[in-house]
Short mmCIF file of C-alpha atoms in Angstrom, two decimals:
data_model
loop_
_atom_site.label_atom_id
_atom_site.label_comp_id
_atom_site.label_asym_id
_atom_site.label_seq_id
_atom_site.Cartn_x
_atom_site.Cartn_y
_atom_site.Cartn_z
CA VAL Q 1 -85.30 -35.51 157.92
CA GLN Q 2 -82.17 -33.36 158.01
CA ALA Q 3 -80.61 -35.63 160.62
CA VAL Q 4 -81.24 -38.68 158.41
CA ILE Q 5 -79.71 -36.95 155.39
CA GLU Q 6 -76.68 -35.93 157.45
CA ARG Q 7 -76.13 -39.54 158.56
CA ARG Q 8 -76.45 -40.71 154.96
CA VAL Q 9 -73.75 -38.25 153.88
CA ARG Q 10 -71.36 -38.51 156.83
CA GLU Q 11 -71.57 -42.23 157.61
CA ARG Q 12 -72.25 -43.48 154.06
CA ILE Q 13 -75.06 -45.72 155.35
CA PRO Q 14 -77.42 -46.99 152.61
CA ALA Q 15 -80.65 -44.99 152.64
CA ALA Q 16 -82.69 -48.20 152.94
CA TYR Q 17 -81.08 -48.93 156.31
CA LEU Q 18 -81.91 -45.45 157.58
CA THR Q 19 -85.55 -45.60 156.51
CA HIS Q 20 -85.96 -49.37 156.99
CA GLU Q 21 -87.67 -49.75 153.65
CA ALA Q 22 -86.82 -50.63 150.09
CA TRP Q 23 -88.98 -50.92 147.00
CA LEU Q 24 -89.04 -53.33 144.07
CA GLY Q 25 -91.51 -51.85 141.63
CA ALA Q 26 -94.73 -51.19 143.52
CA HIS Q 27 -93.80 -53.46 146.43
CA ARG Q 28 -92.35 -52.23 149.72
CA PHE Q 29 -90.11 -54.34 151.95
CA TYR Q 30 -88.66 -53.88 155.41
CA VAL Q 31 -84.84 -54.00 155.48
CA ASP Q 32 -82.05 -53.43 157.95
CA GLU Q 33 -78.34 -54.24 158.24
CA ARG Q 34 -79.05 -57.99 158.47
CA VAL Q 35 -79.90 -58.21 154.76
CA ILE Q 36 -78.69 -56.91 151.43
CA VAL Q 37 -80.69 -54.00 150.03
CA PRO Q 38 -83.18 -55.48 147.49
CA ARG Q 39 -82.29 -54.57 143.90
CA SER Q 40 -82.63 -57.79 141.94
CA PHE Q 41 -83.39 -57.66 138.22
CA ILE Q 42 -85.41 -60.84 138.69
CA ALA Q 43 -88.19 -58.79 140.29
CA GLU Q 44 -89.09 -57.15 136.99
CA LEU Q 45 -89.30 -60.53 135.24
CA LEU Q 46 -92.17 -61.84 137.39
CA PRO Q 47 -94.37 -62.98 135.84
CA GLU Q 48 -94.73 -61.18 132.51
CA GLN Q 49 -91.19 -61.58 131.17
CA LEU Q 50 -91.26 -65.30 131.93
CA ALA Q 51 -94.49 -65.71 129.94
CA PRO Q 52 -92.83 -67.32 126.90
CA TRP Q 53 -91.62 -70.15 129.17
CA VAL Q 54 -94.45 -70.17 131.74
CA GLU Q 55 -97.65 -70.44 129.70
CA ASP Q 56 -99.96 -70.26 132.71
CA PRO Q 57 -98.72 -68.90 136.07
CA ASP Q 58 -101.61 -70.73 137.74
CA ASN Q 59 -99.95 -74.04 136.85
CA ILE Q 60 -96.87 -73.28 138.95
CA THR Q 61 -97.44 -75.06 142.26
CA ARG Q 62 -93.94 -75.19 143.78
CA ALA Q 63 -91.30 -72.44 143.68
CA LEU Q 64 -87.98 -71.83 145.40
CA ASP Q 65 -86.18 -68.59 146.20
CA LEU Q 66 -82.58 -69.53 146.91
CA CYS Q 67 -80.55 -66.95 148.91
CA THR Q 68 -83.77 -65.14 149.83
CA GLY Q 69 -82.31 -62.42 152.08
CA SER Q 70 -85.21 -60.13 152.97
CA GLY Q 71 -87.66 -62.54 151.32
CA CYS Q 72 -88.54 -60.09 148.58
CA LEU Q 73 -88.26 -62.49 145.62
CA ALA Q 74 -90.10 -65.23 147.50
CA ILE Q 75 -92.95 -62.81 148.14
CA LEU Q 76 -93.00 -61.63 144.52
CA ALA Q 77 -92.99 -65.27 143.37
CA ALA Q 78 -95.97 -66.02 145.61
CA LEU Q 79 -97.81 -63.04 144.12
CA ALA Q 80 -96.85 -63.96 140.55
CA PHE Q 81 -97.78 -67.63 140.95
CA PRO Q 82 -100.98 -67.58 143.02
CA ASN Q 83 -101.24 -71.37 143.35
CA ALA Q 84 -97.63 -71.92 144.36
CA ASP Q 85 -96.16 -72.84 147.71
CA VAL Q 86 -92.76 -71.12 147.97
CA ASP Q 87 -89.65 -72.17 149.87
CA ALA Q 88 -87.43 -69.23 150.85
CA VAL Q 89 -83.89 -70.38 151.68
CA ASP Q 90 -80.98 -68.56 153.23
CA LEU Q 91 -77.82 -69.50 155.12
CA SER Q 92 -78.26 -66.53 157.47
CA LYS Q 93 -80.70 -66.91 160.36
CA ASP Q 94 -80.59 -63.11 160.77
CA ALA Q 95 -81.73 -62.67 157.17
CA LEU Q 96 -84.55 -65.15 157.69
CA ASP Q 97 -85.75 -63.13 160.68
CA VAL Q 98 -86.09 -60.12 158.39
CA ALA Q 99 -87.78 -62.27 155.74
CA ALA Q 100 -90.28 -63.48 158.33
CA LYS Q 101 -91.28 -59.89 159.04
CA ASN Q 102 -91.88 -59.21 155.35
CA VAL Q 103 -93.76 -62.47 154.81
CA ALA Q 104 -96.03 -61.58 157.73
CA GLU Q 105 -96.65 -58.09 156.39
CA TYR Q 106 -97.80 -59.59 153.08
CA ASP Q 107 -99.90 -62.19 154.93
CA LEU Q 108 -98.18 -65.04 153.11
CA ALA Q 109 -97.01 -67.20 156.01
CA ASP Q 110 -99.36 -69.98 154.89
CA ARG Q 111 -97.65 -70.19 151.47
CA ILE Q 112 -94.00 -69.26 152.12
CA GLU Q 113 -91.79 -71.54 154.19
CA LEU Q 114 -88.55 -70.03 155.49
CA ILE Q 115 -85.69 -72.54 155.58
CA GLU Q 116 -82.18 -72.09 156.98
CA SER Q 117 -79.90 -73.89 154.54
CA ASP Q 118 -76.61 -73.60 152.68
CA LEU Q 119 -78.15 -73.52 149.21
CA PHE Q 120 -79.77 -76.95 148.57
CA ALA Q 121 -78.27 -78.69 151.61
CA ALA Q 122 -81.53 -78.88 153.61
CA LEU Q 123 -83.82 -79.43 150.62
CA LYS Q 124 -83.41 -83.17 150.14
CA GLY Q 125 -86.43 -84.64 148.37
CA ARG Q 126 -87.92 -81.26 147.43
CA SER Q 127 -88.50 -80.30 143.79
CA TYR Q 128 -89.88 -77.22 142.10
CA ASP Q 129 -91.45 -75.86 138.94
CA VAL Q 130 -89.40 -72.66 139.24
CA ILE Q 131 -86.17 -71.92 141.09
CA LEU Q 132 -85.16 -68.28 141.45
CA SER Q 133 -81.85 -67.14 142.86
CA ASN Q 134 -80.02 -63.87 143.36
CA PRO Q 135 -76.92 -65.39 144.98
CA PRO Q 136 -73.68 -63.65 145.98
CA TYR Q 137 -71.81 -62.93 142.74
CA VAL Q 138 -69.27 -60.13 143.26
CA ASN Q 139 -65.73 -61.20 142.39
CA ALA Q 140 -62.90 -60.77 144.89
CA GLU Q 141 -61.29 -57.83 143.09
CA SER Q 142 -64.58 -55.91 143.00
CA VAL Q 143 -65.37 -56.74 146.64
CA ALA Q 144 -62.07 -55.15 147.66
CA ALA Q 145 -63.00 -51.97 145.78
CA LEU Q 146 -66.60 -51.61 147.00
CA PRO Q 147 -67.56 -48.18 148.40
CA PRO Q 148 -68.67 -47.85 152.05
CA GLU Q 149 -72.37 -48.13 151.15
CA TYR Q 150 -71.89 -51.67 149.86
CA GLN Q 151 -69.46 -52.58 152.63
CA ALA Q 152 -72.29 -51.80 155.07
CA GLU Q 153 -74.21 -54.76 153.63
CA PRO Q 154 -73.65 -58.35 154.83
CA ALA Q 155 -70.43 -59.65 153.27
CA LEU Q 156 -72.04 -63.09 152.99
CA ALA Q 157 -74.53 -61.70 150.46
CA LEU Q 158 -71.96 -60.04 148.19
CA GLY Q 159 -68.72 -61.91 147.45
CA SER Q 160 -68.51 -65.41 145.99
CA GLY Q 161 -64.93 -66.39 145.42
CA LYS Q 162 -62.24 -65.11 143.10
CA ASP Q 163 -64.44 -64.85 140.00
CA GLY Q 164 -67.78 -64.31 141.77
CA LEU Q 165 -69.24 -67.62 140.62
CA ASP Q 166 -68.66 -70.01 143.53
CA ALA Q 167 -72.33 -70.01 144.57
CA THR Q 168 -73.55 -70.14 140.97
CA ARG Q 169 -71.42 -73.23 140.30
CA GLN Q 170 -73.01 -75.00 143.26
CA ILE Q 171 -76.47 -74.01 142.04
CA LEU Q 172 -75.79 -75.32 138.53
CA ALA Q 173 -74.42 -78.58 139.92
CA ALA Q 174 -77.45 -79.32 142.10
CA ALA Q 175 -80.44 -77.62 140.47
CA LYS Q 176 -81.41 -80.43 138.11
CA SER Q 177 -82.23 -82.80 140.95
CA HIS Q 178 -84.55 -80.19 142.46
CA LEU Q 179 -86.45 -79.23 139.30
CA ASN Q 180 -89.59 -80.89 138.02
CA PRO Q 181 -89.70 -81.88 134.32
CA GLY Q 182 -89.80 -78.68 132.28
CA GLY Q 183 -88.89 -76.67 135.38
CA LEU Q 184 -87.07 -73.35 135.13
CA LEU Q 185 -83.88 -72.13 136.81
CA VAL Q 186 -83.53 -68.32 136.85
CA VAL Q 187 -80.31 -66.88 138.31
CA GLU Q 188 -78.85 -63.38 138.53
CA ILE Q 189 -75.06 -63.18 138.11
CA GLY Q 190 -74.15 -59.49 137.85
CA HIS Q 191 -71.39 -58.72 135.34
CA ASN Q 192 -70.16 -62.32 135.04
CA ARG Q 193 -71.77 -63.42 131.78
CA ASP Q 194 -68.53 -63.82 129.82
CA VAL Q 195 -66.84 -65.75 132.62
CA LEU Q 196 -69.87 -68.00 133.10
CA GLU Q 197 -70.28 -68.81 129.40
CA ALA Q 198 -66.56 -69.59 129.13
CA ALA Q 199 -66.84 -71.95 132.12
CA TYR Q 200 -69.95 -73.72 130.80
CA PRO Q 201 -69.71 -73.71 126.97
CA ALA Q 202 -72.15 -76.64 126.66
CA LEU Q 203 -75.02 -75.00 128.55
CA PRO Q 204 -77.62 -73.23 126.35
CA PHE Q 205 -78.14 -70.18 128.52
CA THR Q 206 -81.14 -67.98 127.73
CA TRP Q 207 -80.35 -64.41 128.78
CA LEU Q 208 -83.44 -62.54 129.93
CA ASP Q 209 -84.04 -58.93 128.99
CA THR Q 210 -84.03 -56.50 131.95
CA ASP Q 211 -83.86 -52.75 132.32
CA GLY Q 212 -80.09 -53.13 132.72
CA GLY Q 213 -79.62 -55.27 129.62
CA GLU Q 214 -79.50 -58.93 128.65
CA GLN Q 215 -76.35 -59.97 130.51
CA PHE Q 216 -77.44 -60.11 134.14
CA VAL Q 217 -80.02 -62.93 134.46
CA PHE Q 218 -79.91 -66.34 132.81
CA MET Q 219 -82.55 -69.03 132.51
CA LEU Q 220 -82.19 -72.77 131.93
CA ARG Q 221 -84.74 -75.56 131.80
CA ARG Q 222 -84.20 -78.74 133.77
CA GLU Q 223 -83.55 -80.57 130.51
CA ASP Q 224 -80.72 -78.13 129.67
CA LEU Q 225 -78.74 -78.98 132.78
CA ILE Q 226 -76.02 -81.58 132.67
#
């Protein structure tokens, strides 16, 4: 234990990489340097906080976790929506290898399909009742100032252009064609609410309440998207 603590202090390695585990609520996940450490606010929204927009979780039959990383949100979606088949997408094959380990540990391989794809690129013809995404969203200035603990995480999972919204723009542009009527898009964007709303003044974002506040996760219905 002392040796692990000493490495944490001296090398500034995230604790999750030293112990190979991270928790979202009551759920444990395997992690290592191939994936970002799970900390998404979306986890606390499943399924109770989405109840006003999802009347019956049993009616959700198709869900997508875009930028799945360790697979944690895909797994939580499968648990929240017991009748849903879930696609878990990531650009990183290394991340998908970690996700496969977690999917196997939760015995969900029959319901979660792991797909290597740059966002929606490999999802032609697929549509969903719910799309969840915790994409890269750190702006360039903040990336440059990140402490060593964050720099130990995959750069691909952190930065997203000058204002942090490159990936989110691509998601907003393509999501409508992959959502079923009435389908929900739920995306985490960090501290970029003001920038996002200024860029998309016509979109009626619903900001979901999380432990961190109401500025980190937005929701849109298919019919809201342009």
